Tab-separated table of N, CA and C in Angstrom:
chain	number	residue	atom	x	y	z
A	1	MET	N	54.810	-13.271	31.744
A	1	MET	CA	54.531	-13.280	30.350
A	1	MET	C	55.878	-12.182	29.545
A	2	HIS	N	56.324	-11.291	30.480
A	2	HIS	CA	56.947	-10.262	29.659
A	2	HIS	C	58.231	-10.835	28.843
A	3	ARG	N	58.726	-11.933	29.124
A	3	ARG	CA	59.722	-12.483	28.233
A	3	ARG	C	59.134	-13.798	27.306
A	4	ASP	N	57.706	-13.725	26.904
A	4	ASP	CA	57.242	-14.805	26.072
A	4	ASP	C	57.623	-14.379	24.838
A	5	ILE	N	57.327	-15.085	23.697
A	5	ILE	CA	57.225	-15.035	22.498
A	5	ILE	C	55.996	-15.699	21.921
A	6	ILE	N	55.364	-14.873	21.303
A	6	ILE	CA	53.944	-15.274	20.667
A	6	ILE	C	54.137	-15.104	19.147
A	7	GLY	N	54.030	-16.205	18.545
A	7	GLY	CA	54.261	-15.831	16.805
A	7	GLY	C	53.078	-16.728	15.997
A	8	SER	N	53.307	-16.353	14.456
A	8	SER	CA	52.607	-17.252	13.984
A	8	SER	C	53.298	-17.169	12.358
A	9	ILE	N	53.298	-18.332	11.996
A	9	ILE	CA	53.675	-18.578	10.601
A	9	ILE	C	52.849	-19.078	9.769
A	10	SER	N	52.727	-17.757	8.555
A	10	SER	CA	51.761	-18.264	7.462
A	10	SER	C	52.379	-18.828	6.368
A	11	ASN	N	51.687	-19.896	6.016
A	11	ASN	CA	52.411	-20.728	4.628
A	11	ASN	C	51.504	-19.953	3.207
A	12	ASP	N	52.280	-18.947	2.942
A	12	ASP	CA	51.852	-18.529	1.340
A	12	ASP	C	52.737	-19.065	0.125
A	13	THR	N	53.225	-20.316	0.538
A	13	THR	CA	53.910	-21.062	-0.610
A	13	THR	C	52.787	-22.011	-1.364
A	14	ASN	N	53.571	-22.866	-2.255
A	14	ASN	CA	52.522	-23.702	-2.742
A	14	ASN	C	52.705	-25.108	-2.666
A	15	SER	N	53.264	-25.169	-1.634
A	15	SER	CA	53.389	-26.444	-0.903
A	15	SER	C	53.299	-26.760	0.740
A	16	THR	N	52.734	-27.899	0.923
A	16	THR	CA	52.618	-28.072	2.523
A	16	THR	C	53.808	-27.971	3.299
A	17	LEU	N	54.003	-27.252	4.415
A	17	LEU	CA	55.240	-27.340	5.095
A	17	LEU	C	55.378	-28.287	6.196
A	18	PHE	N	56.509	-28.999	6.589
A	18	PHE	CA	56.736	-29.742	7.423
A	18	PHE	C	57.676	-29.583	8.552
A	19	LEU	N	57.248	-29.755	9.577
A	19	LEU	CA	58.434	-28.961	10.788
A	19	LEU	C	59.380	-30.111	10.943
A	20	LYS	N	60.452	-29.591	10.787
A	20	LYS	CA	61.553	-30.504	10.933
A	20	LYS	C	62.219	-30.514	12.171
A	21	GLU	N	62.113	-29.023	12.938
A	21	GLU	CA	62.594	-28.867	14.391
A	21	GLU	C	62.014	-27.985	14.937
A	22	ALA	N	61.743	-27.864	16.239
A	22	ALA	CA	61.424	-26.886	17.020
A	22	ALA	C	61.968	-26.812	18.277
A	23	LYS	N	63.277	-26.096	18.799
A	23	LYS	CA	63.870	-26.300	19.822
A	23	LYS	C	64.233	-24.883	20.418
A	24	LEU	N	64.214	-25.083	21.769
A	24	LEU	CA	64.532	-23.744	22.543
A	24	LEU	C	65.918	-24.015	23.159
A	25	LYS	N	66.630	-23.003	23.245
A	25	LYS	CA	68.045	-23.053	24.100
A	25	LYS	C	67.565	-22.681	25.453
A	26	HIS	N	66.784	-21.687	25.353
A	26	HIS	CA	66.711	-21.000	26.729
A	26	HIS	C	64.944	-21.007	26.974
A	27	GLY	N	64.230	-20.900	27.818
A	27	GLY	CA	62.743	-21.203	27.974
A	27	GLY	C	62.184	-22.456	27.445
A	28	LYS	N	61.029	-22.437	27.709
A	28	LYS	CA	59.933	-23.658	27.552
A	28	LYS	C	58.833	-23.189	26.598
A	29	TRP	N	58.145	-24.304	26.061
A	29	TRP	CA	57.063	-24.149	25.377
A	29	TRP	C	55.914	-23.952	26.468
A	30	ARG	N	55.124	-22.990	25.778
A	30	ARG	CA	53.801	-23.118	26.675
A	30	ARG	C	52.745	-24.273	26.441
A	31	GLU	N	51.956	-24.053	27.304
A	31	GLU	CA	50.926	-25.322	26.951
A	31	GLU	C	50.182	-25.061	25.843
A	32	ASN	N	50.093	-26.156	24.895
A	32	ASN	CA	49.740	-26.261	23.515
A	32	ASN	C	50.541	-25.202	22.604
A	33	GLY	N	51.596	-24.708	22.883
A	33	GLY	CA	52.597	-23.688	22.332
A	33	GLY	C	53.262	-23.924	21.444
A	34	GLN	N	53.719	-25.709	21.233
A	34	GLN	CA	54.577	-25.940	20.274
A	34	GLN	C	54.041	-25.572	18.838
A	35	PRO	N	54.987	-25.433	17.658
A	35	PRO	CA	54.572	-25.262	16.390
A	35	PRO	C	53.840	-26.458	16.013
A	36	ASP	N	53.084	-26.327	14.869
A	36	ASP	CA	52.053	-27.375	14.444
A	36	ASP	C	53.060	-28.226	13.455
A	37	LYS	N	52.828	-29.366	13.458
A	37	LYS	CA	53.612	-30.279	12.722
A	37	LYS	C	53.854	-30.130	11.268
A	38	GLN	N	52.771	-29.597	10.891
A	38	GLN	CA	52.461	-29.254	9.173
A	38	GLN	C	51.730	-28.132	8.982
A	39	VAL	N	52.095	-27.281	8.078
A	39	VAL	CA	51.031	-26.107	7.764
A	39	VAL	C	50.523	-26.290	6.246
A	40	LEU	N	49.347	-26.443	6.032
A	40	LEU	CA	48.946	-26.551	4.871
A	40	LEU	C	49.318	-25.144	3.983
A	41	VAL	N	48.872	-25.211	2.543
A	41	VAL	CA	48.911	-24.084	1.841
A	41	VAL	C	47.659	-23.252	2.255
A	42	ASP	N	48.097	-21.865	2.402
A	42	ASP	CA	47.145	-20.644	2.636
A	42	ASP	C	46.755	-21.041	4.396
A	43	ASP	N	47.343	-21.664	5.063
A	43	ASP	CA	47.174	-21.653	6.407
A	43	ASP	C	48.137	-21.305	7.403
A	44	THR	N	48.059	-21.158	8.766
A	44	THR	CA	48.772	-20.550	9.632
A	44	THR	C	49.045	-21.407	10.692
A	45	ALA	N	50.338	-21.581	11.292
A	45	ALA	CA	50.786	-22.016	12.329
A	45	ALA	C	51.114	-21.081	13.488
A	46	THR	N	50.585	-21.433	14.973
A	46	THR	CA	51.057	-20.513	15.880
A	46	THR	C	51.841	-21.298	16.916
A	47	PHE	N	52.673	-20.430	17.792
A	47	PHE	CA	53.593	-21.003	18.613
A	47	PHE	C	53.572	-20.185	19.804
A	48	ASN	N	54.077	-20.455	20.981
A	48	ASN	CA	53.997	-19.544	22.299
A	48	ASN	C	54.904	-20.262	23.118
A	49	ALA	N	56.049	-19.452	23.448
A	49	ALA	CA	57.262	-19.936	24.499
A	49	ALA	C	57.438	-18.929	25.690
A	50	GLY	N	57.817	-19.214	26.687
A	50	GLY	CA	58.127	-18.043	27.726
A	50	GLY	C	59.415	-18.617	28.553
A	51	LYS	N	59.700	-17.852	29.356
A	51	LYS	CA	60.874	-18.253	30.043
A	51	LYS	C	60.684	-19.261	31.245
A	52	GLN	N	61.608	-20.015	31.571
A	52	GLN	CA	61.423	-20.963	32.490
A	52	GLN	C	61.402	-20.548	33.863
A	53	THR	N	60.435	-20.662	34.794
A	53	THR	CA	60.303	-20.228	36.425
A	53	THR	C	61.681	-20.332	36.881
A	54	GLY	N	61.614	-19.287	37.567
A	54	GLY	CA	63.199	-18.948	38.153
A	54	GLY	C	64.480	-18.701	37.625
A	55	ALA	N	64.416	-18.812	35.974
A	55	ALA	CA	65.446	-18.528	35.270
A	55	ALA	C	65.607	-17.208	34.958
A	56	SER	N	66.949	-16.793	34.877
A	56	SER	CA	67.283	-15.481	34.694
A	56	SER	C	67.849	-15.256	33.093
A	57	TYR	N	67.131	-16.256	32.241
A	57	TYR	CA	67.198	-16.043	30.790
A	57	TYR	C	66.047	-15.641	30.388
A	58	GLY	N	65.971	-15.349	28.985
A	58	GLY	CA	64.548	-15.149	28.629
A	58	GLY	C	64.464	-16.324	27.536
A	59	VAL	N	63.769	-15.959	26.321
A	59	VAL	CA	63.569	-17.156	25.491
A	59	VAL	C	64.495	-17.225	24.365
A	60	THR	N	65.071	-18.205	24.057
A	60	THR	CA	65.905	-18.363	22.570
A	60	THR	C	65.447	-19.330	21.863
A	61	GLY	N	65.187	-19.494	20.832
A	61	GLY	CA	64.930	-20.634	19.922
A	61	GLY	C	64.817	-20.738	18.581
A	62	GLN	N	64.521	-21.774	17.864
A	62	GLN	CA	64.529	-21.988	16.610
A	62	GLN	C	63.574	-22.949	15.991
A	63	ILE	N	62.860	-22.504	14.749
A	63	ILE	CA	61.781	-23.297	14.363
A	63	ILE	C	62.152	-23.338	12.919
A	64	GLU	N	62.072	-24.702	12.574
A	64	GLU	CA	62.388	-25.002	10.987
A	64	GLU	C	61.297	-25.964	10.205
A	65	TYR	N	61.166	-25.412	9.333
A	65	TYR	CA	59.891	-25.841	8.493
A	65	TYR	C	60.545	-26.211	7.011
A	66	SER	N	60.118	-27.486	6.312
A	66	SER	CA	60.572	-27.744	4.842
A	66	SER	C	59.384	-27.735	4.376
A	67	ALA	N	59.432	-27.582	2.953
A	67	ALA	CA	58.219	-27.456	2.024
A	67	ALA	C	58.768	-28.895	1.077
A	68	GLU	N	58.017	-29.671	1.181
A	68	GLU	CA	58.178	-31.066	0.445
A	68	GLU	C	59.472	-31.280	0.022
A	69	ASN	N	60.598	-31.191	0.844
A	69	ASN	CA	61.804	-31.425	0.647
A	69	ASN	C	62.598	-30.589	-0.647
A	70	THR	N	62.004	-29.271	-0.675
A	70	THR	CA	62.421	-28.562	-1.845
A	70	THR	C	63.301	-27.201	-1.261
A	71	ALA	N	62.507	-26.749	-0.246
A	71	ALA	CA	63.205	-25.549	0.652
A	71	ALA	C	62.842	-25.726	2.323
A	72	LYS	N	63.791	-24.882	2.698
A	72	LYS	CA	63.972	-25.068	3.992
A	72	LYS	C	63.938	-23.909	4.847
A	73	TYR	N	62.732	-23.502	5.485
A	73	TYR	CA	62.927	-21.992	6.241
A	73	TYR	C	63.254	-22.156	7.589
A	74	THR	N	64.035	-21.278	8.173
A	74	THR	CA	64.570	-21.510	9.697
A	74	THR	C	64.084	-19.952	10.191
A	75	LEU	N	63.370	-19.960	11.245
A	75	LEU	CA	63.167	-18.814	11.979
A	75	LEU	C	63.982	-19.013	13.419
A	76	THR	N	64.691	-18.144	13.587
A	76	THR	CA	65.441	-17.935	14.936
A	76	THR	C	65.089	-16.804	15.701
A	77	PHE	N	64.762	-16.663	16.859
A	77	PHE	CA	64.405	-15.747	17.874
A	77	PHE	C	64.829	-15.751	19.067
A	78	ASN	N	65.335	-14.570	19.687
A	78	ASN	CA	65.551	-14.377	21.005
A	78	ASN	C	64.996	-13.187	21.690
A	79	ASN	N	64.529	-13.402	22.824
A	79	ASN	CA	63.589	-12.734	23.742
A	79	ASN	C	64.475	-12.513	25.068
A	80	PRO	N	65.662	-11.914	25.220
A	80	PRO	CA	66.726	-12.138	26.206
A	80	PRO	C	65.841	-11.300	27.568
A	81	TYR	N	66.328	-11.806	28.612
A	81	TYR	CA	65.979	-11.440	30.135
A	81	TYR	C	66.046	-9.829	29.963
A	82	SER	N	67.078	-9.480	29.751
A	82	SER	CA	67.710	-7.787	29.306
A	82	SER	C	68.271	-7.795	28.145
A	83	GLY	N	68.230	-6.683	27.225
A	83	GLY	CA	68.865	-6.382	26.070
A	83	GLY	C	67.588	-6.438	24.973
A	84	ASP	N	68.280	-6.077	23.732
A	84	ASP	CA	67.260	-6.019	22.477
A	84	ASP	C	66.715	-7.439	22.209
A	85	ASN	N	65.692	-7.531	21.699
A	85	ASN	CA	64.802	-8.708	21.176
A	85	ASN	C	65.483	-8.873	19.826
A	86	SER	N	65.582	-9.870	18.993
A	86	SER	CA	65.611	-9.883	17.797
A	86	SER	C	65.145	-11.360	17.144
A	87	ALA	N	65.100	-11.341	15.628
A	87	ALA	CA	64.801	-12.374	15.001
A	87	ALA	C	65.406	-12.500	13.534
A	88	SER	N	65.514	-13.355	13.226
A	88	SER	CA	65.978	-13.744	11.676
A	88	SER	C	65.198	-14.839	11.194
A	89	LEU	N	64.986	-14.565	9.627
A	89	LEU	CA	64.574	-15.872	8.851
A	89	LEU	C	65.483	-16.250	7.541
A	90	LYS	N	65.870	-17.490	7.655
A	90	LYS	CA	66.821	-17.915	6.651
A	90	LYS	C	65.909	-18.931	5.551
A	91	CYS	N	66.218	-19.013	4.349
A	91	CYS	CA	65.750	-19.860	3.591
A	91	CYS	C	67.038	-20.752	2.792
A	92	GLU	N	66.761	-21.827	2.704
A	92	GLU	CA	67.911	-22.650	1.988
A	92	GLU	C	66.871	-23.431	0.796
A	93	PHE	N	67.948	-23.203	-0.438
A	93	PHE	CA	67.286	-23.914	-1.552
A	93	PHE	C	68.073	-24.173	-2.581
A	94	LYS	N	68.353	-25.272	-2.740
A	94	LYS	CA	69.260	-25.787	-3.639
A	94	LYS	C	70.691	-25.286	-3.529
A	95	GLY	N	71.198	-25.614	-2.615
A	95	GLY	CA	72.474	-25.274	-2.227
A	95	GLY	C	72.739	-23.709	-2.095
A	96	GLU	N	71.440	-23.001	-1.958
A	96	GLU	CA	71.742	-21.362	-2.074
A	96	GLU	C	71.124	-21.004	-0.548
A	97	THR	N	71.498	-19.957	0.082
A	97	THR	CA	71.153	-19.576	1.535
A	97	THR	C	70.686	-18.044	1.288
A	98	TYR	N	69.477	-17.773	1.951
A	98	TYR	CA	68.937	-16.312	1.856
A	98	TYR	C	68.528	-16.056	3.010
A	99	THR	N	68.856	-15.090	3.676
A	99	THR	CA	68.618	-14.692	5.287
A	99	THR	C	67.927	-13.102	4.982
A	100	LEU	N	66.841	-13.014	6.020
A	100	LEU	CA	66.448	-11.672	6.327
A	100	LEU	C	66.878	-11.651	7.810
A	101	ASN	N	68.063	-10.820	8.063
A	101	ASN	CA	68.580	-10.733	9.256
A	101	ASN	C	67.950	-9.657	10.264
A	102	GLU	N	67.670	-9.837	11.496
A	102	GLU	CA	67.013	-8.960	12.461
A	102	GLU	C	65.920	-8.008	11.688
A	103	PHE	N	64.710	-9.167	11.212
A	103	PHE	CA	63.509	-8.347	10.993
A	103	PHE	C	63.018	-7.578	11.976
A	104	VAL	N	63.200	-8.296	13.461
A	104	VAL	CA	62.755	-7.549	14.600
A	104	VAL	C	63.767	-7.217	15.442
A	105	ARG	N	63.495	-5.895	16.273
A	105	ARG	CA	64.697	-5.565	16.973
A	105	ARG	C	64.118	-4.356	17.819
A	106	TYR	N	63.888	-4.551	18.986
A	106	TYR	CA	63.081	-3.661	19.841
A	106	TYR	C	63.608	-4.218	21.335
A	107	ASN	N	63.255	-3.312	22.179
A	107	ASN	CA	63.533	-3.421	23.538
A	107	ASN	C	62.371	-2.893	24.457
A	108	LYS	N	61.537	-3.856	24.246
A	108	LYS	CA	60.136	-3.647	25.318
A	108	LYS	C	60.065	-4.533	26.491
A	109	THR	N	60.591	-4.629	27.529
A	109	THR	CA	60.427	-5.540	28.534
A	109	THR	C	59.199	-5.822	29.108
A	110	ASP	N	58.165	-5.108	28.809
A	110	ASP	CA	56.831	-4.906	29.492
A	110	ASP	C	56.021	-5.510	28.834
A	111	GLN	N	56.387	-6.383	27.501
A	111	GLN	CA	55.410	-6.895	26.723
A	111	GLN	C	55.946	-8.038	25.995
A	112	PRO	N	55.337	-9.244	25.858
A	112	PRO	CA	55.745	-10.345	25.182
A	112	PRO	C	56.436	-9.968	23.694
A	113	MET	N	57.202	-10.635	23.383
A	113	MET	CA	57.481	-10.414	21.668
A	113	MET	C	56.712	-11.033	20.622
A	114	ASN	N	56.012	-10.077	20.027
A	114	ASN	CA	54.950	-11.012	18.821
A	114	ASN	C	55.959	-11.025	17.312
A	115	LEU	N	55.742	-12.241	16.740
A	115	LEU	CA	56.363	-12.338	15.694
A	115	LEU	C	55.288	-12.838	14.788
A	116	THR	N	55.217	-12.169	13.560
A	116	THR	CA	54.395	-12.732	12.352
A	116	THR	C	55.413	-12.784	11.338
A	117	VAL	N	55.420	-14.112	10.842
A	117	VAL	CA	56.026	-14.541	9.398
A	117	VAL	C	55.279	-14.733	8.274
A	118	LYS	N	55.216	-14.710	7.111
A	118	LYS	CA	54.539	-15.040	6.173
A	118	LYS	C	55.832	-15.673	5.066
A	119	LEU	N	55.527	-16.930	5.118
A	119	LEU	CA	56.675	-17.676	4.071
A	119	LEU	C	55.949	-17.942	2.755
A	120	VAL	N	56.809	-17.320	1.815
A	120	VAL	CA	56.354	-17.258	0.382
A	120	VAL	C	57.197	-18.321	-0.476
A	121	SER	N	56.928	-18.367	-1.745
A	121	SER	CA	57.802	-19.148	-2.648
A	121	SER	C	59.032	-18.772	-2.635
A	122	ILE	N	60.054	-19.814	-3.035
A	122	ILE	CA	61.545	-19.439	-2.816
A	122	ILE	C	61.640	-17.924	-3.873
A	123	GLU	N	61.137	-17.818	-5.036
A	123	GLU	CA	61.447	-16.867	-6.350
A	123	GLU	C	60.832	-15.513	-5.539
A	124	GLN	N	59.849	-15.485	-4.600
A	124	GLN	CA	59.720	-14.098	-3.874
A	124	GLN	C	60.580	-14.070	-2.592
A	125	PHE	N	60.886	-15.118	-2.136
A	125	PHE	CA	61.825	-14.877	-0.879
A	125	PHE	C	63.197	-14.183	-1.611
A	126	VAL	N	63.665	-14.583	-2.697
A	126	VAL	CA	64.795	-14.330	-3.472
A	126	VAL	C	64.643	-12.794	-3.660
A	127	SER	N	63.690	-12.443	-4.093
A	127	SER	CA	63.268	-11.224	-4.752
A	127	SER	C	63.429	-9.994	-3.596
A	128	VAL	N	62.913	-10.494	-2.591
A	128	VAL	CA	62.706	-9.636	-1.006
A	128	VAL	C	64.064	-9.615	-0.508
A	129	THR	N	64.745	-10.590	-0.526
A	129	THR	CA	65.989	-10.619	0.229
A	129	THR	C	67.253	-10.087	-0.634
A	130	THR	N	67.003	-9.834	-2.058
A	130	THR	CA	68.343	-9.374	-2.791
A	130	THR	C	68.153	-8.153	-3.312
A	131	SER	N	66.641	-7.527	-2.845
A	131	SER	CA	66.792	-6.091	-3.610
A	131	SER	C	66.776	-4.925	-2.390
């Protein structure tokens, strides 16, 4: 469980979010751990992934949601077997890309990596990333 990633994605936009992709480069989804296929307004999706048995890797992956074909949100995470943990969030809208790089970075190998992400409207996201 030490290399697990336990996460939640809250939808504070004004649109339903639809899962476009959930993939792991390393690790495996825990039972019932894959992200929800859609996240209604003011609702939260959860996910849980861990390292594969016997693997010398941690968990590395990406989850992508789109808001009714207007904005695309991509969460990338890495909880390696050794070294620092990291995560970033990217939003693409009308040909522009806005990124919150490495909003998580720590090295606690004795605990799972907990991610809590709140997705907001593109206008709010832009004001956070450009200030």
